[in-house]
mmCIF file of C-alpha atoms in Angstrom:
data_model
loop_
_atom_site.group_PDB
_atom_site.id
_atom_site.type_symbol
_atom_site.label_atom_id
_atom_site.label_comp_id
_atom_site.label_asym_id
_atom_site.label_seq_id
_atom_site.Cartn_x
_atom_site.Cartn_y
_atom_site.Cartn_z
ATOM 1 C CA UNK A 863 102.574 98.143 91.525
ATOM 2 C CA UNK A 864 101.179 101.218 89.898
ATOM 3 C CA UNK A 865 97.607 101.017 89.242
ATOM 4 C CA UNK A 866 95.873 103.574 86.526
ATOM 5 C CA UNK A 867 91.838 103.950 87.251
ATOM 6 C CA UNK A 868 89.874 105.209 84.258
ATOM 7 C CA UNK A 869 86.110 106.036 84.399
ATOM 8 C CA UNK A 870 84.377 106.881 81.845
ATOM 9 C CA UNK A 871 80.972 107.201 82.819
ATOM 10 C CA UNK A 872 79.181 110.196 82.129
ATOM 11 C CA UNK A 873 77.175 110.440 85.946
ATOM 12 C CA UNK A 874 79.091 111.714 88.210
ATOM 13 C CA UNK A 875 78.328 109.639 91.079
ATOM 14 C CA UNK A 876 78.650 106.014 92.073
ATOM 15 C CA UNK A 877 74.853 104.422 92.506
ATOM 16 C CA UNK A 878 75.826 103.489 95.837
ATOM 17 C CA UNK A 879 76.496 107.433 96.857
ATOM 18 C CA UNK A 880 73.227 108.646 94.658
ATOM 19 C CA UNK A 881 70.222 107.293 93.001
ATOM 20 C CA UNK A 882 70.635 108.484 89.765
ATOM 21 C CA UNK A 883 74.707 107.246 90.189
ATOM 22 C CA UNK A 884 77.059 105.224 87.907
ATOM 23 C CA UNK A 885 76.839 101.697 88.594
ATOM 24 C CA UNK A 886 80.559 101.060 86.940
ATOM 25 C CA UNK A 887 82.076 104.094 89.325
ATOM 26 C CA UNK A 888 80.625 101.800 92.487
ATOM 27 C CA UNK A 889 82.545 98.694 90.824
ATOM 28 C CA UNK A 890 85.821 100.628 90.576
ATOM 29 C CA UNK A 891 85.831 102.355 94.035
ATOM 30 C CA UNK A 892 84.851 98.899 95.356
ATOM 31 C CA UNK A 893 87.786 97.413 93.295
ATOM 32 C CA UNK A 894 90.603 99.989 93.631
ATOM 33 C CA UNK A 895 89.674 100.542 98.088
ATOM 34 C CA UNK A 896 89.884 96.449 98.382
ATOM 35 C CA UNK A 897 93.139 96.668 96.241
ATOM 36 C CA UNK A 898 94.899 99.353 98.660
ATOM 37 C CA UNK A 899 93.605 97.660 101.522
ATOM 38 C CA UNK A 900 95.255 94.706 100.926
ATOM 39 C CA UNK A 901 98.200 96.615 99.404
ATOM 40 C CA UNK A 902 98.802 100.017 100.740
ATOM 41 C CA UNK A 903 102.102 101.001 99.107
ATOM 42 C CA UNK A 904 100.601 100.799 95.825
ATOM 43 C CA UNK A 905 100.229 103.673 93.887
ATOM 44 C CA UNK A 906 96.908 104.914 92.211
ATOM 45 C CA UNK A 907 96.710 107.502 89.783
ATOM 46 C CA UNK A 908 92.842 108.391 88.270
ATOM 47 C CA UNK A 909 92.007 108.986 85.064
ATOM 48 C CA UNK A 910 87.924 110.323 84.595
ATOM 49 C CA UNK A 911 87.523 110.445 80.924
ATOM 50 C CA UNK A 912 83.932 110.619 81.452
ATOM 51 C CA UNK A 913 83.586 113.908 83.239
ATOM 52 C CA UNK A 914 86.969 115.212 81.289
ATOM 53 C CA UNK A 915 87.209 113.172 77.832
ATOM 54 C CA UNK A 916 89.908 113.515 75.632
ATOM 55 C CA UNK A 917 89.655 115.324 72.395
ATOM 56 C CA UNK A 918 88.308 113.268 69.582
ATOM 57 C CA UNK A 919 90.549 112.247 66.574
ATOM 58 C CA UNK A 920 90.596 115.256 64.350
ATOM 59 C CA UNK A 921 93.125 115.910 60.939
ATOM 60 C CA UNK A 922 96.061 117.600 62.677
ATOM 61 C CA UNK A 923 96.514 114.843 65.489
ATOM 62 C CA UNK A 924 96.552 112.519 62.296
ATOM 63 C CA UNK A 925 98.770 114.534 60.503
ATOM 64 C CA UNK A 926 101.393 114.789 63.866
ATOM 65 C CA UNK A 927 101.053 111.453 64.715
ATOM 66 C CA UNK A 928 101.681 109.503 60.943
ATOM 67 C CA UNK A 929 104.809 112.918 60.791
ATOM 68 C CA UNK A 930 107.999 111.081 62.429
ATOM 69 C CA UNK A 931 108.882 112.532 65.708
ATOM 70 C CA UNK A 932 112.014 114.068 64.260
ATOM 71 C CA UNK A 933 110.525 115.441 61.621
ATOM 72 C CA UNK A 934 107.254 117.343 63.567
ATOM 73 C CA UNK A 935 107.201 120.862 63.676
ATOM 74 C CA UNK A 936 105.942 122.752 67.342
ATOM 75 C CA UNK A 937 102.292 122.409 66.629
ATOM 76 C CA UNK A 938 102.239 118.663 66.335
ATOM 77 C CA UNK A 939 104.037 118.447 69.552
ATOM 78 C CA UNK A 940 101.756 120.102 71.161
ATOM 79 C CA UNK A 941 98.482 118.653 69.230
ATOM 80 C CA UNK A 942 100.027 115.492 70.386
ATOM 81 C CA UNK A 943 100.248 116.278 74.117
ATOM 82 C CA UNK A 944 97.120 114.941 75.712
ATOM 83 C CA UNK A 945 97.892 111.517 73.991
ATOM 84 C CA UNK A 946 101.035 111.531 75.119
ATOM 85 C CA UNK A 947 100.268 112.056 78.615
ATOM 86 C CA UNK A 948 97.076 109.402 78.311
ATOM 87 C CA UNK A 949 99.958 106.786 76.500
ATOM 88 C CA UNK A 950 102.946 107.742 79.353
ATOM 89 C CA UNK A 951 100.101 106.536 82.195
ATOM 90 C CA UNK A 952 99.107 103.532 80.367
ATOM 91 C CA UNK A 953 103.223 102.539 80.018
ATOM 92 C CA UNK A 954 103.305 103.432 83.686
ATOM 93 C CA UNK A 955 100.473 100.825 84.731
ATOM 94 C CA UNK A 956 100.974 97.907 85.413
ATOM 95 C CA UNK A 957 96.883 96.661 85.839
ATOM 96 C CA UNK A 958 94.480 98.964 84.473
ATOM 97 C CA UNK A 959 91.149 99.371 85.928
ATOM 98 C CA UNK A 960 88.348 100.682 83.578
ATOM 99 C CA UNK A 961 85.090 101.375 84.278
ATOM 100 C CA UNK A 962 82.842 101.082 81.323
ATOM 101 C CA UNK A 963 79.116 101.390 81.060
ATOM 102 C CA UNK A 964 77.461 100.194 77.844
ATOM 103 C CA UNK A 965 75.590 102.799 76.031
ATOM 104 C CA UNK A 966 73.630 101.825 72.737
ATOM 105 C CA UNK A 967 75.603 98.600 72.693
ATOM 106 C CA UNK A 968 78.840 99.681 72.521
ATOM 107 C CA UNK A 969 81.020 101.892 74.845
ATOM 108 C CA UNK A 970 80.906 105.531 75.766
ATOM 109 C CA UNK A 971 82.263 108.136 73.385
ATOM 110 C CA UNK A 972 84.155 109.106 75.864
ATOM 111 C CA UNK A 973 86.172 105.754 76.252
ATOM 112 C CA UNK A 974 86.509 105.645 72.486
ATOM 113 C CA UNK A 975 88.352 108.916 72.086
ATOM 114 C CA UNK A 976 90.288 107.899 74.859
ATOM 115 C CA UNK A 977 91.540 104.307 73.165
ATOM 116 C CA UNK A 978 91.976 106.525 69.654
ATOM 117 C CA UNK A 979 94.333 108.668 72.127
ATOM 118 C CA UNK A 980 96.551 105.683 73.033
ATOM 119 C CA UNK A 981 96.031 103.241 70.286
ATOM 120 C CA UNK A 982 99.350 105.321 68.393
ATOM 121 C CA UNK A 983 101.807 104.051 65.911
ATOM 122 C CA UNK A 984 105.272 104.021 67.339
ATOM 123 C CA UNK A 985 104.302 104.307 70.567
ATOM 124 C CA UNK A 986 101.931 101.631 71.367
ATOM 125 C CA UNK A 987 102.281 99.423 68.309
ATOM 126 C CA UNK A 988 104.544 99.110 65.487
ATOM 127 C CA UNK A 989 104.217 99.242 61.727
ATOM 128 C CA UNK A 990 106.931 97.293 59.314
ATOM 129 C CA UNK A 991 106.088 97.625 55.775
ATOM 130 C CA UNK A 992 108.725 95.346 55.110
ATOM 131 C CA UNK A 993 106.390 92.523 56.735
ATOM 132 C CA UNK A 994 103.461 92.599 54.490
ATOM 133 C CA UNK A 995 101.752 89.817 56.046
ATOM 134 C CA UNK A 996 102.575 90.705 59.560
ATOM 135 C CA UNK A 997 103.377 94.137 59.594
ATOM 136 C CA UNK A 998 102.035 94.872 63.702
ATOM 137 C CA UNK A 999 104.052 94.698 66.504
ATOM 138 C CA UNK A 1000 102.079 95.319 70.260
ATOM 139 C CA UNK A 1001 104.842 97.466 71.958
ATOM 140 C CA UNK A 1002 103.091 96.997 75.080
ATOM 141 C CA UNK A 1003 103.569 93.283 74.795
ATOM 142 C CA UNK A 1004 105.802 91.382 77.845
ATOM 143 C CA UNK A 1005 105.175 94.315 80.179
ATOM 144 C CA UNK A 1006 102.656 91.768 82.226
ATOM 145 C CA UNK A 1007 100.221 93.883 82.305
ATOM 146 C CA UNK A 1008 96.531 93.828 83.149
ATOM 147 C CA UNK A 1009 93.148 94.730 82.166
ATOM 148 C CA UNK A 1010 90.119 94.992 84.558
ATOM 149 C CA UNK A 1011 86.783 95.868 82.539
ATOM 150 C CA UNK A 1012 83.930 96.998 84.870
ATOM 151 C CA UNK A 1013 80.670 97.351 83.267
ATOM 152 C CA UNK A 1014 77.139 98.168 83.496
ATOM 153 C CA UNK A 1015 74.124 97.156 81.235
ATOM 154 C CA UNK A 1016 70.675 98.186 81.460
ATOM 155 C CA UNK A 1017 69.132 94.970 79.657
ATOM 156 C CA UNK A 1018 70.367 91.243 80.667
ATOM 157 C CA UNK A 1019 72.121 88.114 78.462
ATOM 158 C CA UNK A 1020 74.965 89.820 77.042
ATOM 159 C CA UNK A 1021 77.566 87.731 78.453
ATOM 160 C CA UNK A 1022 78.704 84.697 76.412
ATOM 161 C CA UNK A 1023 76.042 82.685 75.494
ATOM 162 C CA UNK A 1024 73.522 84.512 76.480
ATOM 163 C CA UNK A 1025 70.467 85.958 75.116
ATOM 164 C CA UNK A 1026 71.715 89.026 73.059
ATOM 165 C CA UNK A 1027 75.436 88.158 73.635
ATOM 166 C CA UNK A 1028 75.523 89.082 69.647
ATOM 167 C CA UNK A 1029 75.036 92.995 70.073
ATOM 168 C CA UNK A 1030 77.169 93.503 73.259
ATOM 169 C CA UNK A 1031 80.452 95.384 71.353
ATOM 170 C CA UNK A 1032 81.763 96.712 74.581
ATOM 171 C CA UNK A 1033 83.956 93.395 76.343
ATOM 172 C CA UNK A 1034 85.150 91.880 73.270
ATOM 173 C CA UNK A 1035 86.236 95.563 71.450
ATOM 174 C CA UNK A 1036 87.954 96.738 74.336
ATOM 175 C CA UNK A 1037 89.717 93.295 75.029
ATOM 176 C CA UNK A 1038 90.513 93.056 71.182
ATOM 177 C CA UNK A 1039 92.047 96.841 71.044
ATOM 178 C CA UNK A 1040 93.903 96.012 74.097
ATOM 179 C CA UNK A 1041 95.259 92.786 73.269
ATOM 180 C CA UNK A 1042 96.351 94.274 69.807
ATOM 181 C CA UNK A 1043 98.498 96.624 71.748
ATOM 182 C CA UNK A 1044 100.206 93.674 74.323
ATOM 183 C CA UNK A 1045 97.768 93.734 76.861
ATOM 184 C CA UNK A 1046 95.993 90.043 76.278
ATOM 185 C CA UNK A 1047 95.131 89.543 80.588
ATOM 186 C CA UNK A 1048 91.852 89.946 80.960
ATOM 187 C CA UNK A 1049 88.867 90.072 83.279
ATOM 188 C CA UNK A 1050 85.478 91.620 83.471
ATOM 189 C CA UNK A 1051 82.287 91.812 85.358
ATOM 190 C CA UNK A 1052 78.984 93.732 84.602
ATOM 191 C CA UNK A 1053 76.194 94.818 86.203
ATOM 192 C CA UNK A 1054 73.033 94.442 84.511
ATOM 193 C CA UNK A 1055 69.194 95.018 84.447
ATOM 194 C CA UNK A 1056 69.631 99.130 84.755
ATOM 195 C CA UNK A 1057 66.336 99.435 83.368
ATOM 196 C CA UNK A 1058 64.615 96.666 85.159
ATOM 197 C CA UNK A 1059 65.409 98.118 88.547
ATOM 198 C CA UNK A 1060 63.652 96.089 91.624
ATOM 199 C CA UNK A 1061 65.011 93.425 93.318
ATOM 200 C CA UNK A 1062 66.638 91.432 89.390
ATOM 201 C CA UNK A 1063 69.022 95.211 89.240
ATOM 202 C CA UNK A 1064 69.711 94.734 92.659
ATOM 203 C CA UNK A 1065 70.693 91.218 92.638
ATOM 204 C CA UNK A 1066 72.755 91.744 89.977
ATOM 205 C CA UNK A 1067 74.840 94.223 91.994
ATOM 206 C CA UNK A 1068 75.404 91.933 94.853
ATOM 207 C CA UNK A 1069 76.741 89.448 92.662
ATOM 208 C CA UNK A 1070 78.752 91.928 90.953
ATOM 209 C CA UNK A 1071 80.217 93.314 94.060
ATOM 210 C CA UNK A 1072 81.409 89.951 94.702
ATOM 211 C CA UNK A 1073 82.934 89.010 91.927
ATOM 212 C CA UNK A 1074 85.027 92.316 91.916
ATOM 213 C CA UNK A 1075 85.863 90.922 95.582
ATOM 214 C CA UNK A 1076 87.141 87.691 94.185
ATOM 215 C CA UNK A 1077 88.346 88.900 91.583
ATOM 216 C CA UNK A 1078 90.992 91.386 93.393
ATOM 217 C CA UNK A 1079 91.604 88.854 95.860
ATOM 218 C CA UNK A 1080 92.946 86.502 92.944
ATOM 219 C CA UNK A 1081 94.870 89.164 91.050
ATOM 220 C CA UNK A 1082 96.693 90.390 94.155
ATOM 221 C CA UNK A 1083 97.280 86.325 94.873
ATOM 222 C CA UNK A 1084 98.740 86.638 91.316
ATOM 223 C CA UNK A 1085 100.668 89.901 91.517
ATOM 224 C CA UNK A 1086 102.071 88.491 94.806
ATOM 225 C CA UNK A 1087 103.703 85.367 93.355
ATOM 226 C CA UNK A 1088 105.197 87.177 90.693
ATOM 227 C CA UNK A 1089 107.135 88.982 93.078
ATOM 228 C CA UNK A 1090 108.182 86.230 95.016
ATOM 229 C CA UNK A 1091 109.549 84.695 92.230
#
């Protein structure tokens, strides 16, 4: 299995290596060493969009990318590039592993420019005109792959039901955007109480620590009886 790692925090560290580190960069080092542990010959390849984000939307990439590939002159090739390269790993992939923290709510800059890179008509979804009430097709549908969301809050009750489930836009975006494209297996777990700190922040990280564990242990259960089949 190929496995594609994105981070997009903006601290450089995980909070288990610094004090002041990224509590979603501990989740995916946890969750990508258990995964090669258990399968060695799988192959990793990193993505850090937080430390090296991808250029924002801007009018020439629309321009290049709505211009049909055989009609694109050399600059929208090569405005087009970094997408490509960020849409040829995600076709690669077969479980994706994203670390996101929540910042104001919703998700890091950084992670949005990097799902306006790949979200790309006629590469990861289709557009018939000639279907007017079902024009979208997820290209990236029956590939079986997998999402892994990894998160960090620094307040508590955003899951489901909780508290202020209503202004968490980070889980339920990402899933939607993914699922749009063919990607509809999901899981996630969060750490929360950033701000809180004390013994409530650290909790939290135990129990998120384990659920990562349990949570690789099932997909690799999964992954495994697909291949036996």
């Amino acid at each position: 299995m190929k496995l594609l790692r994105i981070d997009s925090s903006a601290r450089s560290h995980a909070s288990d290596q610094s004090s002041r580190g990224s509590h979603t960069r501990r989740l995916t080092n946890r969750f990508t060493r258990r995964w090669l542990q258990q399968r060695p010959n799988d192959v990793l390849i990193s993505r850090d969009v937080g430390q090296s984000p991808p250029h924002p939307v801007a009018e020439k990439w629309i321009g290049a990318a709505f211009t049909k590939p055989d009609q694109r002159e050399a600059w929208m090739s090569e405005t087009l590039a970094e997408s490509d390269a960020l849409i040829n790993e995600l076709i690669a992939a077969d479980l994706v592993v994203a670390g996101v923290p929540m910042y104001n709510f919703g998700m890091p800059a950084q992670f949005k420019a990097y799902i306006d890179n790949v979200v790309r008509v006629g590469r990861t979804f289709g557009f018939d005109r000639s279907r007017p009430d079902d024009p979208y097709t997820p290209l990236l549908a029956g590939m079986d792959k997998r999402l892994v969301l990894l998160g960090s809050r620094g307040d508590y009750g955003y899951d489901p039901g909780g508290r202020i489930a209503h202004i968490n836009h980070v889980e339920g975006a990402i899933r939607d955007v993914f699922a749009f494209l063919g990607v509809t297996a999901f899981h996630s777990v969060a750490v929360e109480y950033d701000e809180f700190g004390g013994d409530r922040l650290q909790a939290s990280i135990a129990a998120a620590e384990r659920a990562v564990d349990e949570l690789v242990d099932q997909v690799v259960r999964e992954a495994e009886q697909r291949e036996a089949a």
